[in-house]
Amino acid sequence: MIDRWRLHGHAIVSDDHCIAAADGTVPPGLRNDADWARFQAALDAAVVTVLGRRGHEANPNVKGRGRIVLSSSAEGIERRADTWWWNPSDAPVEDALARAAPAGGIVAVPGGRRVFDFVLRLGFDEFHLVRAAGVAVPGGIPVFSAVADGLSPEVVLARHGLSPAPTEVLDAAERVSLVVWRRRA
Ligand SMILES: NC(=O)c1ccc[n+]([C@@H]2O[C@H](COP(=O)([O-])OP(=O)(O)OC[C@H]3O[C@@H](n4cnc5c(N)ncnc54)[C@H](OP(=O)(O)O)[C@@H]3O)[C@@H](O)[C@H]2O)c1
Protein backbone atom coordinates (compact mmCIF):
# COMPACT_ATOMS: atom_id res chain seq x y z
CA MET A 1 0.00 0.00 0.00
CA ILE A 2 2.67 2.50 1.02
CA ASP A 3 5.47 0.22 -0.21
CA ARG A 4 6.77 2.95 -2.49
CA TRP A 5 7.85 4.91 0.58
CA ARG A 6 10.11 4.01 3.48
CA LEU A 7 9.32 5.74 6.76
CA HIS A 8 12.38 6.87 8.76
CA GLY A 9 11.88 8.52 12.16
CA HIS A 10 14.48 10.87 13.68
CA ALA A 11 14.59 12.07 17.29
CA ILE A 12 17.12 13.28 19.83
CA VAL A 13 15.95 12.54 23.36
CA SER A 14 16.95 13.27 26.94
CA ASP A 15 17.57 10.71 29.68
CA ASP A 16 13.88 11.06 30.54
CA HIS A 17 12.92 10.32 26.90
CA CYS A 18 11.80 13.88 26.00
CA ILE A 19 12.13 15.71 22.66
CA ALA A 20 11.28 19.19 23.95
CA ALA A 21 10.25 21.17 27.02
CA ALA A 22 6.55 21.39 27.88
CA ASP A 23 6.25 24.70 25.98
CA GLY A 24 7.63 23.12 22.80
CA THR A 25 11.05 24.75 22.97
CA VAL A 26 14.10 22.53 22.50
CA PRO A 27 16.58 22.91 25.40
CA PRO A 28 20.27 23.50 24.54
CA GLY A 29 21.19 20.03 25.80
CA LEU A 30 19.17 18.52 22.93
CA ARG A 31 21.04 20.54 20.32
CA ASN A 32 24.28 19.03 19.13
CA ASP A 33 26.31 19.96 16.04
CA ALA A 34 27.24 16.40 15.10
CA ASP A 35 23.65 15.24 15.40
CA TRP A 36 22.41 18.28 13.49
CA ALA A 37 24.78 17.54 10.59
CA ARG A 38 23.65 13.90 10.53
CA PHE A 39 20.01 14.93 10.68
CA GLN A 40 20.35 17.50 7.88
CA ALA A 41 22.04 14.91 5.65
CA ALA A 42 19.15 12.53 6.34
CA LEU A 43 16.64 15.22 5.34
CA ASP A 44 18.62 15.88 2.15
CA ALA A 45 18.46 12.17 1.32
CA ALA A 46 14.69 12.01 1.82
CA VAL A 47 12.08 12.73 -0.85
CA VAL A 48 9.86 14.46 1.70
CA THR A 49 9.78 15.38 5.40
CA VAL A 50 6.59 14.80 7.44
CA LEU A 51 6.23 16.82 10.65
CA GLY A 52 3.75 18.47 13.01
CA ARG A 53 2.58 22.05 12.74
CA ARG A 54 4.53 23.23 15.81
CA GLY A 55 7.79 21.80 14.53
CA HIS A 56 7.13 23.39 11.14
CA GLU A 57 6.63 26.79 12.75
CA ALA A 58 9.76 26.38 14.89
CA ASN A 59 11.84 25.25 11.89
CA PRO A 60 10.68 27.02 8.72
CA ASN A 61 11.47 25.23 5.46
CA VAL A 62 14.36 27.52 4.50
CA LYS A 63 15.94 24.96 2.17
CA GLY A 64 12.68 24.46 0.26
CA ARG A 65 12.72 20.68 0.75
CA GLY A 66 9.61 18.63 0.12
CA ARG A 67 7.57 18.89 3.32
CA ILE A 68 4.16 17.75 4.59
CA VAL A 69 2.83 19.48 7.71
CA LEU A 70 0.18 17.71 9.80
CA SER A 71 -2.52 20.01 11.16
CA SER A 72 -6.18 19.80 12.09
CA SER A 73 -6.51 23.15 10.29
CA ALA A 74 -5.86 21.55 6.90
CA GLU A 75 -8.75 20.46 4.71
CA GLY A 76 -7.60 17.11 3.43
CA ILE A 77 -4.38 17.73 1.53
CA GLU A 78 -3.68 21.34 0.65
CA ARG A 79 -0.90 22.99 -1.25
CA ARG A 80 -0.26 26.26 0.59
CA ALA A 81 2.34 28.87 -0.35
CA ASP A 82 4.99 27.38 1.94
CA THR A 83 4.41 23.63 1.56
CA TRP A 84 1.94 20.71 1.66
CA TRP A 85 -0.49 20.60 4.57
CA TRP A 86 -2.38 17.46 5.55
CA ASN A 87 -5.14 16.53 7.98
CA PRO A 88 -4.98 12.75 8.52
CA SER A 89 -8.63 12.75 9.62
CA ASP A 90 -9.63 13.84 6.11
CA ALA A 91 -7.27 11.98 3.79
CA PRO A 92 -5.21 8.77 3.93
CA VAL A 93 -1.43 8.78 4.17
CA GLU A 94 -1.09 7.23 0.69
CA ASP A 95 -2.82 10.24 -0.84
CA ALA A 96 -0.63 12.73 1.04
CA LEU A 97 2.58 10.96 0.03
CA ALA A 98 1.40 10.48 -3.55
CA ARG A 99 0.80 14.21 -3.88
CA ALA A 100 4.07 15.33 -2.28
CA ALA A 101 6.45 12.55 -3.38
CA PRO A 102 4.82 10.56 -6.21
CA ALA A 103 7.96 8.64 -7.20
CA GLY A 104 8.34 7.15 -3.70
CA GLY A 105 11.53 7.00 -1.62
CA ILE A 106 12.60 7.76 1.92
CA VAL A 107 10.18 9.79 4.04
CA ALA A 108 11.91 11.55 6.95
CA VAL A 109 9.71 11.88 10.05
CA PRO A 110 11.11 14.28 12.68
CA GLY A 111 8.01 14.27 14.89
CA GLY A 112 6.79 15.60 17.22
CA ARG A 113 5.08 13.25 19.63
CA ARG A 114 1.68 12.87 17.93
CA VAL A 115 3.32 12.44 14.55
CA PHE A 116 5.61 9.74 15.97
CA ASP A 117 2.60 8.01 17.56
CA PHE A 118 0.74 8.17 14.23
CA VAL A 119 3.62 6.73 12.18
CA LEU A 120 4.29 4.03 14.79
CA ARG A 121 0.83 2.70 13.97
CA LEU A 122 1.60 2.78 10.23
CA GLY A 123 4.98 1.13 10.84
CA PHE A 124 8.39 2.75 10.80
CA ASP A 125 10.94 1.08 8.50
CA GLU A 126 13.70 2.75 10.52
CA PHE A 127 13.87 4.94 13.60
CA HIS A 128 17.08 6.90 14.24
CA LEU A 129 17.08 7.38 18.02
CA VAL A 130 19.75 9.75 19.32
CA ARG A 131 20.40 10.01 23.05
CA ALA A 132 21.94 13.02 24.76
CA ALA A 133 23.23 11.45 27.99
CA GLY A 134 23.13 13.59 31.13
CA VAL A 135 20.30 15.80 29.83
CA ALA A 136 16.97 15.86 31.67
CA VAL A 137 13.81 17.71 30.64
CA PRO A 138 11.43 17.35 33.60
CA GLY A 139 7.81 17.65 32.53
CA GLY A 140 8.82 17.76 28.87
CA ILE A 141 7.20 16.28 25.76
CA PRO A 142 8.04 12.55 25.48
CA VAL A 143 9.06 11.08 22.13
CA PHE A 144 6.11 8.64 22.23
CA SER A 145 2.91 8.88 24.27
CA ALA A 146 3.60 5.40 25.67
CA VAL A 147 6.53 6.85 27.63
CA ALA A 148 3.90 8.23 30.01
CA ASP A 149 2.93 4.60 30.73
CA GLY A 150 6.47 3.91 31.91
CA LEU A 151 7.83 2.48 28.66
CA SER A 152 11.21 3.53 27.28
CA PRO A 153 11.39 4.46 23.58
CA GLU A 154 13.52 1.34 23.06
CA VAL A 155 10.75 -0.88 24.44
CA VAL A 156 8.18 0.93 22.31
CA LEU A 157 10.26 0.43 19.15
CA ALA A 158 10.91 -3.24 19.94
CA ARG A 159 7.18 -3.79 20.52
CA HIS A 160 6.51 -2.25 17.10
CA GLY A 161 8.73 -4.73 15.31
CA LEU A 162 12.07 -2.92 15.14
CA SER A 163 15.52 -4.13 16.19
CA PRO A 164 18.55 -2.04 17.15
CA ALA A 165 21.82 -1.76 15.25
CA PRO A 166 24.98 -1.22 17.33
CA THR A 167 25.37 2.13 19.07
CA GLU A 168 27.25 4.78 17.09
CA VAL A 169 28.94 7.58 19.05
CA LEU A 170 28.22 10.93 17.39
CA ASP A 171 29.96 13.19 19.94
CA ALA A 172 32.01 11.52 22.66
CA ALA A 173 32.63 14.72 24.64
CA GLU A 174 28.93 15.56 24.78
CA ARG A 175 27.92 11.91 25.21
CA VAL A 176 25.61 11.94 22.21
CA SER A 177 25.01 8.60 20.51
CA LEU A 178 22.80 7.09 17.83
CA VAL A 179 21.03 3.76 17.53
CA VAL A 180 19.27 3.00 14.25
CA TRP A 181 16.30 0.72 14.79
CA ARG A 182 15.20 -1.26 11.70
CA ARG A 183 12.10 -3.25 10.92
CA ARG A 184 12.69 -6.93 11.54
CA ALA A 185 12.50 -9.05 8.37
N1 LIG B 1 14.22 16.58 19.94
C1 LIG B 1 13.66 16.18 18.80
O1 LIG B 1 14.15 15.26 18.12
C2 LIG B 1 12.38 16.80 18.34
C3 LIG B 1 11.55 16.09 17.46
C4 LIG B 1 10.37 16.68 17.06
C5 LIG B 1 10.00 17.92 17.51
N2 LIG B 1 10.82 18.58 18.35
C6 LIG B 1 10.42 19.89 18.86
O2 LIG B 1 9.34 19.68 19.72
C7 LIG B 1 8.46 20.76 19.58
C8 LIG B 1 7.03 20.40 19.92
O3 LIG B 1 6.68 19.15 19.39
P1 LIG B 1 5.16 18.69 19.54
O4 LIG B 1 5.15 17.21 19.64
O5 LIG B 1 4.50 19.46 20.63
O6 LIG B 1 4.53 19.31 18.26
P2 LIG B 1 4.49 18.92 16.70
O7 LIG B 1 4.27 17.47 16.46
O8 LIG B 1 5.62 19.57 16.02
O9 LIG B 1 3.15 19.71 16.31
C9 LIG B 1 1.93 19.34 16.94
C10 LIG B 1 0.82 19.76 16.03
O10 LIG B 1 0.88 18.99 14.83
C11 LIG B 1 -0.44 18.75 14.40
N3 LIG B 1 -0.67 17.31 14.40
C12 LIG B 1 0.15 16.35 14.87
N4 LIG B 1 -0.41 15.14 14.69
C13 LIG B 1 -1.59 15.35 14.08
C14 LIG B 1 -2.62 14.50 13.63
N5 LIG B 1 -2.56 13.15 13.73
N6 LIG B 1 -3.73 15.06 13.06
C15 LIG B 1 -3.82 16.40 12.91
N7 LIG B 1 -2.86 17.27 13.32
C16 LIG B 1 -1.77 16.73 13.89
C17 LIG B 1 -1.35 19.51 15.32
O11 LIG B 1 -1.47 20.83 14.75
P3 LIG B 1 -2.77 21.76 14.91
O12 LIG B 1 -2.71 22.28 16.31
O13 LIG B 1 -2.57 22.82 13.86
O14 LIG B 1 -3.96 20.89 14.67
C18 LIG B 1 -0.55 19.56 16.60
O15 LIG B 1 -0.93 20.62 17.46
C19 LIG B 1 8.59 21.25 18.17
O16 LIG B 1 8.46 22.64 18.18
C20 LIG B 1 9.97 20.81 17.75
O17 LIG B 1 10.87 21.89 17.66
C21 LIG B 1 12.00 18.07 18.79
PDB file of C-alpha atoms and ligand atoms in Angstrom:
ATOM      1  CA  MET A   1       0.000   0.000   0.000  1.00  0.00           C
ATOM      2  CA  ILE A   2       2.667   2.497   1.018  1.00  0.00           C
ATOM      3  CA  ASP A   3       5.465   0.222  -0.208  1.00  0.00           C
ATOM      4  CA  ARG A   4       6.766   2.946  -2.488  1.00  0.00           C
ATOM      5  CA  TRP A   5       7.847   4.915   0.585  1.00  0.00           C
ATOM      6  CA  ARG A   6      10.111   4.006   3.483  1.00  0.00           C
ATOM      7  CA  LEU A   7       9.321   5.737   6.764  1.00  0.00           C
ATOM      8  CA  HIS A   8      12.379   6.869   8.757  1.00  0.00           C
ATOM      9  CA  GLY A   9      11.884   8.522  12.159  1.00  0.00           C
ATOM     10  CA  HIS A  10      14.477  10.865  13.678  1.00  0.00           C
ATOM     11  CA  ALA A  11      14.589  12.066  17.288  1.00  0.00           C
ATOM     12  CA  ILE A  12      17.123  13.275  19.827  1.00  0.00           C
ATOM     13  CA  VAL A  13      15.947  12.543  23.362  1.00  0.00           C
ATOM     14  CA  SER A  14      16.946  13.266  26.938  1.00  0.00           C
ATOM     15  CA  ASP A  15      17.567  10.713  29.684  1.00  0.00           C
ATOM     16  CA  ASP A  16      13.877  11.057  30.544  1.00  0.00           C
ATOM     17  CA  HIS A  17      12.919  10.321  26.898  1.00  0.00           C
ATOM     18  CA  CYS A  18      11.801  13.876  26.002  1.00  0.00           C
ATOM     19  CA  ILE A  19      12.131  15.705  22.656  1.00  0.00           C
ATOM     20  CA  ALA A  20      11.283  19.189  23.952  1.00  0.00           C
ATOM     21  CA  ALA A  21      10.250  21.168  27.023  1.00  0.00           C
ATOM     22  CA  ALA A  22       6.555  21.394  27.880  1.00  0.00           C
ATOM     23  CA  ASP A  23       6.254  24.702  25.981  1.00  0.00           C
ATOM     24  CA  GLY A  24       7.628  23.123  22.801  1.00  0.00           C
ATOM     25  CA  THR A  25      11.055  24.749  22.971  1.00  0.00           C
ATOM     26  CA  VAL A  26      14.097  22.532  22.497  1.00  0.00           C
ATOM     27  CA  PRO A  27      16.579  22.912  25.397  1.00  0.00           C
ATOM     28  CA  PRO A  28      20.267  23.503  24.539  1.00  0.00           C
ATOM     29  CA  GLY A  29      21.186  20.035  25.796  1.00  0.00           C
ATOM     30  CA  LEU A  30      19.170  18.518  22.934  1.00  0.00           C
ATOM     31  CA  ARG A  31      21.036  20.536  20.321  1.00  0.00           C
ATOM     32  CA  ASN A  32      24.281  19.026  19.126  1.00  0.00           C
ATOM     33  CA  ASP A  33      26.313  19.958  16.044  1.00  0.00           C
ATOM     34  CA  ALA A  34      27.242  16.396  15.098  1.00  0.00           C
ATOM     35  CA  ASP A  35      23.654  15.243  15.401  1.00  0.00           C
ATOM     36  CA  TRP A  36      22.408  18.280  13.491  1.00  0.00           C
ATOM     37  CA  ALA A  37      24.780  17.541  10.591  1.00  0.00           C
ATOM     38  CA  ARG A  38      23.648  13.904  10.530  1.00  0.00           C
ATOM     39  CA  PHE A  39      20.007  14.929  10.676  1.00  0.00           C
ATOM     40  CA  GLN A  40      20.346  17.505   7.879  1.00  0.00           C
ATOM     41  CA  ALA A  41      22.041  14.906   5.652  1.00  0.00           C
ATOM     42  CA  ALA A  42      19.152  12.531   6.335  1.00  0.00           C
ATOM     43  CA  LEU A  43      16.643  15.221   5.344  1.00  0.00           C
ATOM     44  CA  ASP A  44      18.622  15.882   2.154  1.00  0.00           C
ATOM     45  CA  ALA A  45      18.459  12.169   1.318  1.00  0.00           C
ATOM     46  CA  ALA A  46      14.686  12.010   1.820  1.00  0.00           C
ATOM     47  CA  VAL A  47      12.082  12.734  -0.852  1.00  0.00           C
ATOM     48  CA  VAL A  48       9.859  14.462   1.698  1.00  0.00           C
ATOM     49  CA  THR A  49       9.778  15.380   5.402  1.00  0.00           C
ATOM     50  CA  VAL A  50       6.594  14.800   7.441  1.00  0.00           C
ATOM     51  CA  LEU A  51       6.227  16.822  10.652  1.00  0.00           C
ATOM     52  CA  GLY A  52       3.749  18.468  13.013  1.00  0.00           C
ATOM     53  CA  ARG A  53       2.581  22.053  12.743  1.00  0.00           C
ATOM     54  CA  ARG A  54       4.530  23.230  15.809  1.00  0.00           C
ATOM     55  CA  GLY A  55       7.794  21.795  14.533  1.00  0.00           C
ATOM     56  CA  HIS A  56       7.127  23.387  11.139  1.00  0.00           C
ATOM     57  CA  GLU A  57       6.632  26.794  12.748  1.00  0.00           C
ATOM     58  CA  ALA A  58       9.760  26.376  14.889  1.00  0.00           C
ATOM     59  CA  ASN A  59      11.842  25.252  11.889  1.00  0.00           C
ATOM     60  CA  PRO A  60      10.680  27.019   8.715  1.00  0.00           C
ATOM     61  CA  ASN A  61      11.468  25.227   5.459  1.00  0.00           C
ATOM     62  CA  VAL A  62      14.360  27.523   4.504  1.00  0.00           C
ATOM     63  CA  LYS A  63      15.938  24.958   2.169  1.00  0.00           C
ATOM     64  CA  GLY A  64      12.682  24.460   0.262  1.00  0.00           C
ATOM     65  CA  ARG A  65      12.719  20.682   0.749  1.00  0.00           C
ATOM     66  CA  GLY A  66       9.610  18.630   0.122  1.00  0.00           C
ATOM     67  CA  ARG A  67       7.574  18.889   3.318  1.00  0.00           C
ATOM     68  CA  ILE A  68       4.163  17.746   4.593  1.00  0.00           C
ATOM     69  CA  VAL A  69       2.830  19.483   7.715  1.00  0.00           C
ATOM     70  CA  LEU A  70       0.180  17.713   9.796  1.00  0.00           C
ATOM     71  CA  SER A  71      -2.519  20.007  11.163  1.00  0.00           C
ATOM     72  CA  SER A  72      -6.184  19.801  12.086  1.00  0.00           C
ATOM     73  CA  SER A  73      -6.506  23.153  10.291  1.00  0.00           C
ATOM     74  CA  ALA A  74      -5.856  21.550   6.900  1.00  0.00           C
ATOM     75  CA  GLU A  75      -8.748  20.457   4.713  1.00  0.00           C
ATOM     76  CA  GLY A  76      -7.603  17.108   3.425  1.00  0.00           C
ATOM     77  CA  ILE A  77      -4.377  17.733   1.532  1.00  0.00           C
ATOM     78  CA  GLU A  78      -3.675  21.343   0.650  1.00  0.00           C
ATOM     79  CA  ARG A  79      -0.898  22.987  -1.255  1.00  0.00           C
ATOM     80  CA  ARG A  80      -0.260  26.260   0.593  1.00  0.00           C
ATOM     81  CA  ALA A  81       2.339  28.873  -0.353  1.00  0.00           C
ATOM     82  CA  ASP A  82       4.990  27.375   1.937  1.00  0.00           C
ATOM     83  CA  THR A  83       4.415  23.631   1.563  1.00  0.00           C
ATOM     84  CA  TRP A  84       1.942  20.707   1.658  1.00  0.00           C
ATOM     85  CA  TRP A  85      -0.494  20.605   4.574  1.00  0.00           C
ATOM     86  CA  TRP A  86      -2.381  17.460   5.547  1.00  0.00           C
ATOM     87  CA  ASN A  87      -5.141  16.528   7.982  1.00  0.00           C
ATOM     88  CA  PRO A  88      -4.982  12.752   8.520  1.00  0.00           C
ATOM     89  CA  SER A  89      -8.632  12.746   9.617  1.00  0.00           C
ATOM     90  CA  ASP A  90      -9.628  13.842   6.114  1.00  0.00           C
ATOM     91  CA  ALA A  91      -7.267  11.982   3.791  1.00  0.00           C
ATOM     92  CA  PRO A  92      -5.214   8.770   3.932  1.00  0.00           C
ATOM     93  CA  VAL A  93      -1.433   8.778   4.168  1.00  0.00           C
ATOM     94  CA  GLU A  94      -1.087   7.230   0.691  1.00  0.00           C
ATOM     95  CA  ASP A  95      -2.815  10.237  -0.841  1.00  0.00           C
ATOM     96  CA  ALA A  96      -0.635  12.735   1.043  1.00  0.00           C
ATOM     97  CA  LEU A  97       2.580  10.955   0.030  1.00  0.00           C
ATOM     98  CA  ALA A  98       1.397  10.475  -3.553  1.00  0.00           C
ATOM     99  CA  ARG A  99       0.803  14.210  -3.877  1.00  0.00           C
ATOM    100  CA  ALA A 100       4.073  15.328  -2.276  1.00  0.00           C
ATOM    101  CA  ALA A 101       6.453  12.549  -3.378  1.00  0.00           C
ATOM    102  CA  PRO A 102       4.823  10.561  -6.213  1.00  0.00           C
ATOM    103  CA  ALA A 103       7.957   8.637  -7.197  1.00  0.00           C
ATOM    104  CA  GLY A 104       8.340   7.147  -3.699  1.00  0.00           C
ATOM    105  CA  GLY A 105      11.530   6.996  -1.623  1.00  0.00           C
ATOM    106  CA  ILE A 106      12.597   7.765   1.918  1.00  0.00           C
ATOM    107  CA  VAL A 107      10.181   9.786   4.038  1.00  0.00           C
ATOM    108  CA  ALA A 108      11.909  11.548   6.954  1.00  0.00           C
ATOM    109  CA  VAL A 109       9.707  11.885  10.046  1.00  0.00           C
ATOM    110  CA  PRO A 110      11.109  14.279  12.683  1.00  0.00           C
ATOM    111  CA  GLY A 111       8.008  14.269  14.889  1.00  0.00           C
ATOM    112  CA  GLY A 112       6.794  15.601  17.217  1.00  0.00           C
ATOM    113  CA  ARG A 113       5.076  13.252  19.631  1.00  0.00           C
ATOM    114  CA  ARG A 114       1.682  12.872  17.934  1.00  0.00           C
ATOM    115  CA  VAL A 115       3.321  12.439  14.550  1.00  0.00           C
ATOM    116  CA  PHE A 116       5.614   9.742  15.966  1.00  0.00           C
ATOM    117  CA  ASP A 117       2.598   8.009  17.555  1.00  0.00           C
ATOM    118  CA  PHE A 118       0.745   8.166  14.231  1.00  0.00           C
ATOM    119  CA  VAL A 119       3.620   6.732  12.180  1.00  0.00           C
ATOM    120  CA  LEU A 120       4.292   4.031  14.794  1.00  0.00           C
ATOM    121  CA  ARG A 121       0.833   2.695  13.973  1.00  0.00           C
ATOM    122  CA  LEU A 122       1.599   2.783  10.233  1.00  0.00           C
ATOM    123  CA  GLY A 123       4.979   1.126  10.844  1.00  0.00           C
ATOM    124  CA  PHE A 124       8.395   2.754  10.797  1.00  0.00           C
ATOM    125  CA  ASP A 125      10.937   1.085   8.497  1.00  0.00           C
ATOM    126  CA  GLU A 126      13.703   2.754  10.522  1.00  0.00           C
ATOM    127  CA  PHE A 127      13.872   4.936  13.605  1.00  0.00           C
ATOM    128  CA  HIS A 128      17.082   6.898  14.243  1.00  0.00           C
ATOM    129  CA  LEU A 129      17.082   7.378  18.022  1.00  0.00           C
ATOM    130  CA  VAL A 130      19.750   9.754  19.324  1.00  0.00           C
ATOM    131  CA  ARG A 131      20.396  10.009  23.050  1.00  0.00           C
ATOM    132  CA  ALA A 132      21.940  13.024  24.764  1.00  0.00           C
ATOM    133  CA  ALA A 133      23.226  11.453  27.993  1.00  0.00           C
ATOM    134  CA  GLY A 134      23.128  13.585  31.129  1.00  0.00           C
ATOM    135  CA  VAL A 135      20.303  15.802  29.833  1.00  0.00           C
ATOM    136  CA  ALA A 136      16.970  15.860  31.668  1.00  0.00           C
ATOM    137  CA  VAL A 137      13.810  17.713  30.638  1.00  0.00           C
ATOM    138  CA  PRO A 138      11.434  17.355  33.598  1.00  0.00           C
ATOM    139  CA  GLY A 139       7.810  17.645  32.529  1.00  0.00           C
ATOM    140  CA  GLY A 140       8.820  17.761  28.869  1.00  0.00           C
ATOM    141  CA  ILE A 141       7.200  16.280  25.761  1.00  0.00           C
ATOM    142  CA  PRO A 142       8.042  12.554  25.477  1.00  0.00           C
ATOM    143  CA  VAL A 143       9.059  11.081  22.134  1.00  0.00           C
ATOM    144  CA  PHE A 144       6.114   8.639  22.232  1.00  0.00           C
ATOM    145  CA  SER A 145       2.906   8.876  24.269  1.00  0.00           C
ATOM    146  CA  ALA A 146       3.600   5.397  25.668  1.00  0.00           C
ATOM    147  CA  VAL A 147       6.535   6.854  27.626  1.00  0.00           C
ATOM    148  CA  ALA A 148       3.899   8.234  30.015  1.00  0.00           C
ATOM    149  CA  ASP A 149       2.930   4.603  30.731  1.00  0.00           C
ATOM    150  CA  GLY A 150       6.465   3.911  31.905  1.00  0.00           C
ATOM    151  CA  LEU A 151       7.831   2.478  28.656  1.00  0.00           C
ATOM    152  CA  SER A 152      11.209   3.530  27.278  1.00  0.00           C
ATOM    153  CA  PRO A 153      11.394   4.460  23.579  1.00  0.00           C
ATOM    154  CA  GLU A 154      13.523   1.345  23.065  1.00  0.00           C
ATOM    155  CA  VAL A 155      10.754  -0.881  24.444  1.00  0.00           C
ATOM    156  CA  VAL A 156       8.177   0.926  22.309  1.00  0.00           C
ATOM    157  CA  LEU A 157      10.257   0.429  19.151  1.00  0.00           C
ATOM    158  CA  ALA A 158      10.908  -3.242  19.935  1.00  0.00           C
ATOM    159  CA  ARG A 159       7.182  -3.788  20.519  1.00  0.00           C
ATOM    160  CA  HIS A 160       6.514  -2.251  17.103  1.00  0.00           C
ATOM    161  CA  GLY A 161       8.733  -4.731  15.305  1.00  0.00           C
ATOM    162  CA  LEU A 162      12.071  -2.922  15.142  1.00  0.00           C
ATOM    163  CA  SER A 163      15.522  -4.131  16.194  1.00  0.00           C
ATOM    164  CA  PRO A 164      18.552  -2.037  17.155  1.00  0.00           C
ATOM    165  CA  ALA A 165      21.821  -1.761  15.247  1.00  0.00           C
ATOM    166  CA  PRO A 166      24.984  -1.223  17.332  1.00  0.00           C
ATOM    167  CA  THR A 167      25.369   2.126  19.072  1.00  0.00           C
ATOM    168  CA  GLU A 168      27.253   4.785  17.086  1.00  0.00           C
ATOM    169  CA  VAL A 169      28.938   7.583  19.054  1.00  0.00           C
ATOM    170  CA  LEU A 170      28.219  10.932  17.390  1.00  0.00           C
ATOM    171  CA  ASP A 171      29.963  13.187  19.937  1.00  0.00           C
ATOM    172  CA  ALA A 172      32.009  11.522  22.660  1.00  0.00           C
ATOM    173  CA  ALA A 173      32.635  14.717  24.640  1.00  0.00           C
ATOM    174  CA  GLU A 174      28.931  15.564  24.778  1.00  0.00           C
ATOM    175  CA  ARG A 175      27.923  11.907  25.211  1.00  0.00           C
ATOM    176  CA  VAL A 176      25.609  11.944  22.214  1.00  0.00           C
ATOM    177  CA  SER A 177      25.012   8.598  20.515  1.00  0.00           C
ATOM    178  CA  LEU A 178      22.797   7.089  17.830  1.00  0.00           C
ATOM    179  CA  VAL A 179      21.034   3.764  17.531  1.00  0.00           C
ATOM    180  CA  VAL A 180      19.272   3.001  14.252  1.00  0.00           C
ATOM    181  CA  TRP A 181      16.297   0.715  14.786  1.00  0.00           C
ATOM    182  CA  ARG A 182      15.200  -1.259  11.700  1.00  0.00           C
ATOM    183  CA  ARG A 183      12.103  -3.254  10.921  1.00  0.00           C
ATOM    184  CA  ARG A 184      12.687  -6.934  11.537  1.00  0.00           C
ATOM    185  CA  ALA A 185      12.502  -9.047   8.372  1.00  0.00           C
TER     186      ALA A 185
HETATM  187  N1  LIG B   1      14.216  16.580  19.939  1.00  0.00           N
HETATM  188  C1  LIG B   1      13.663  16.177  18.796  1.00  0.00           C
HETATM  189  O1  LIG B   1      14.154  15.262  18.123  1.00  0.00           O
HETATM  190  C2  LIG B   1      12.378  16.804  18.341  1.00  0.00           C
HETATM  191  C3  LIG B   1      11.549  16.091  17.460  1.00  0.00           C
HETATM  192  C4  LIG B   1      10.367  16.685  17.060  1.00  0.00           C
HETATM  193  C5  LIG B   1      10.001  17.921  17.510  1.00  0.00           C
HETATM  194  N2  LIG B   1      10.820  18.585  18.347  1.00  0.00           N
HETATM  195  C6  LIG B   1      10.422  19.890  18.860  1.00  0.00           C
HETATM  196  O2  LIG B   1       9.344  19.678  19.722  1.00  0.00           O
HETATM  197  C7  LIG B   1       8.455  20.765  19.585  1.00  0.00           C
HETATM  198  C8  LIG B   1       7.030  20.402  19.924  1.00  0.00           C
HETATM  199  O3  LIG B   1       6.683  19.152  19.393  1.00  0.00           O
HETATM  200  P1  LIG B   1       5.158  18.695  19.544  1.00  0.00           P
HETATM  201  O4  LIG B   1       5.148  17.207  19.639  1.00  0.00           O
HETATM  202  O5  LIG B   1       4.495  19.464  20.629  1.00  0.00           O
HETATM  203  O6  LIG B   1       4.525  19.306  18.259  1.00  0.00           O
HETATM  204  P2  LIG B   1       4.493  18.923  16.699  1.00  0.00           P
HETATM  205  O7  LIG B   1       4.268  17.470  16.461  1.00  0.00           O
HETATM  206  O8  LIG B   1       5.623  19.572  16.018  1.00  0.00           O
HETATM  207  O9  LIG B   1       3.145  19.706  16.310  1.00  0.00           O
HETATM  208  C9  LIG B   1       1.930  19.338  16.936  1.00  0.00           C
HETATM  209  C10 LIG B   1       0.822  19.765  16.032  1.00  0.00           C
HETATM  210  O10 LIG B   1       0.877  18.985  14.828  1.00  0.00           O
HETATM  211  C11 LIG B   1      -0.440  18.749  14.396  1.00  0.00           C
HETATM  212  N3  LIG B   1      -0.670  17.310  14.405  1.00  0.00           N
HETATM  213  C12 LIG B   1       0.154  16.348  14.875  1.00  0.00           C
HETATM  214  N4  LIG B   1      -0.411  15.136  14.686  1.00  0.00           N
HETATM  215  C13 LIG B   1      -1.593  15.346  14.083  1.00  0.00           C
HETATM  216  C14 LIG B   1      -2.624  14.497  13.627  1.00  0.00           C
HETATM  217  N5  LIG B   1      -2.562  13.152  13.727  1.00  0.00           N
HETATM  218  N6  LIG B   1      -3.726  15.061  13.058  1.00  0.00           N
HETATM  219  C15 LIG B   1      -3.818  16.404  12.912  1.00  0.00           C
HETATM  220  N7  LIG B   1      -2.858  17.268  13.319  1.00  0.00           N
HETATM  221  C16 LIG B   1      -1.768  16.734  13.890  1.00  0.00           C
HETATM  222  C17 LIG B   1      -1.352  19.512  15.322  1.00  0.00           C
HETATM  223  O11 LIG B   1      -1.468  20.826  14.745  1.00  0.00           O
HETATM  224  P3  LIG B   1      -2.770  21.757  14.909  1.00  0.00           P
HETATM  225  O12 LIG B   1      -2.712  22.285  16.310  1.00  0.00           O
HETATM  226  O13 LIG B   1      -2.571  22.817  13.860  1.00  0.00           O
HETATM  227  O14 LIG B   1      -3.961  20.887  14.667  1.00  0.00           O
HETATM  228  C18 LIG B   1      -0.553  19.559  16.602  1.00  0.00           C
HETATM  229  O15 LIG B   1      -0.927  20.616  17.463  1.00  0.00           O
HETATM  230  C19 LIG B   1       8.592  21.247  18.168  1.00  0.00           C
HETATM  231  O16 LIG B   1       8.464  22.640  18.176  1.00  0.00           O
HETATM  232  C20 LIG B   1       9.975  20.811  17.749  1.00  0.00           C
HETATM  233  O17 LIG B   1      10.866  21.890  17.658  1.00  0.00           O
HETATM  234  C21 LIG B   1      12.003  18.066  18.795  1.00  0.00           C
END
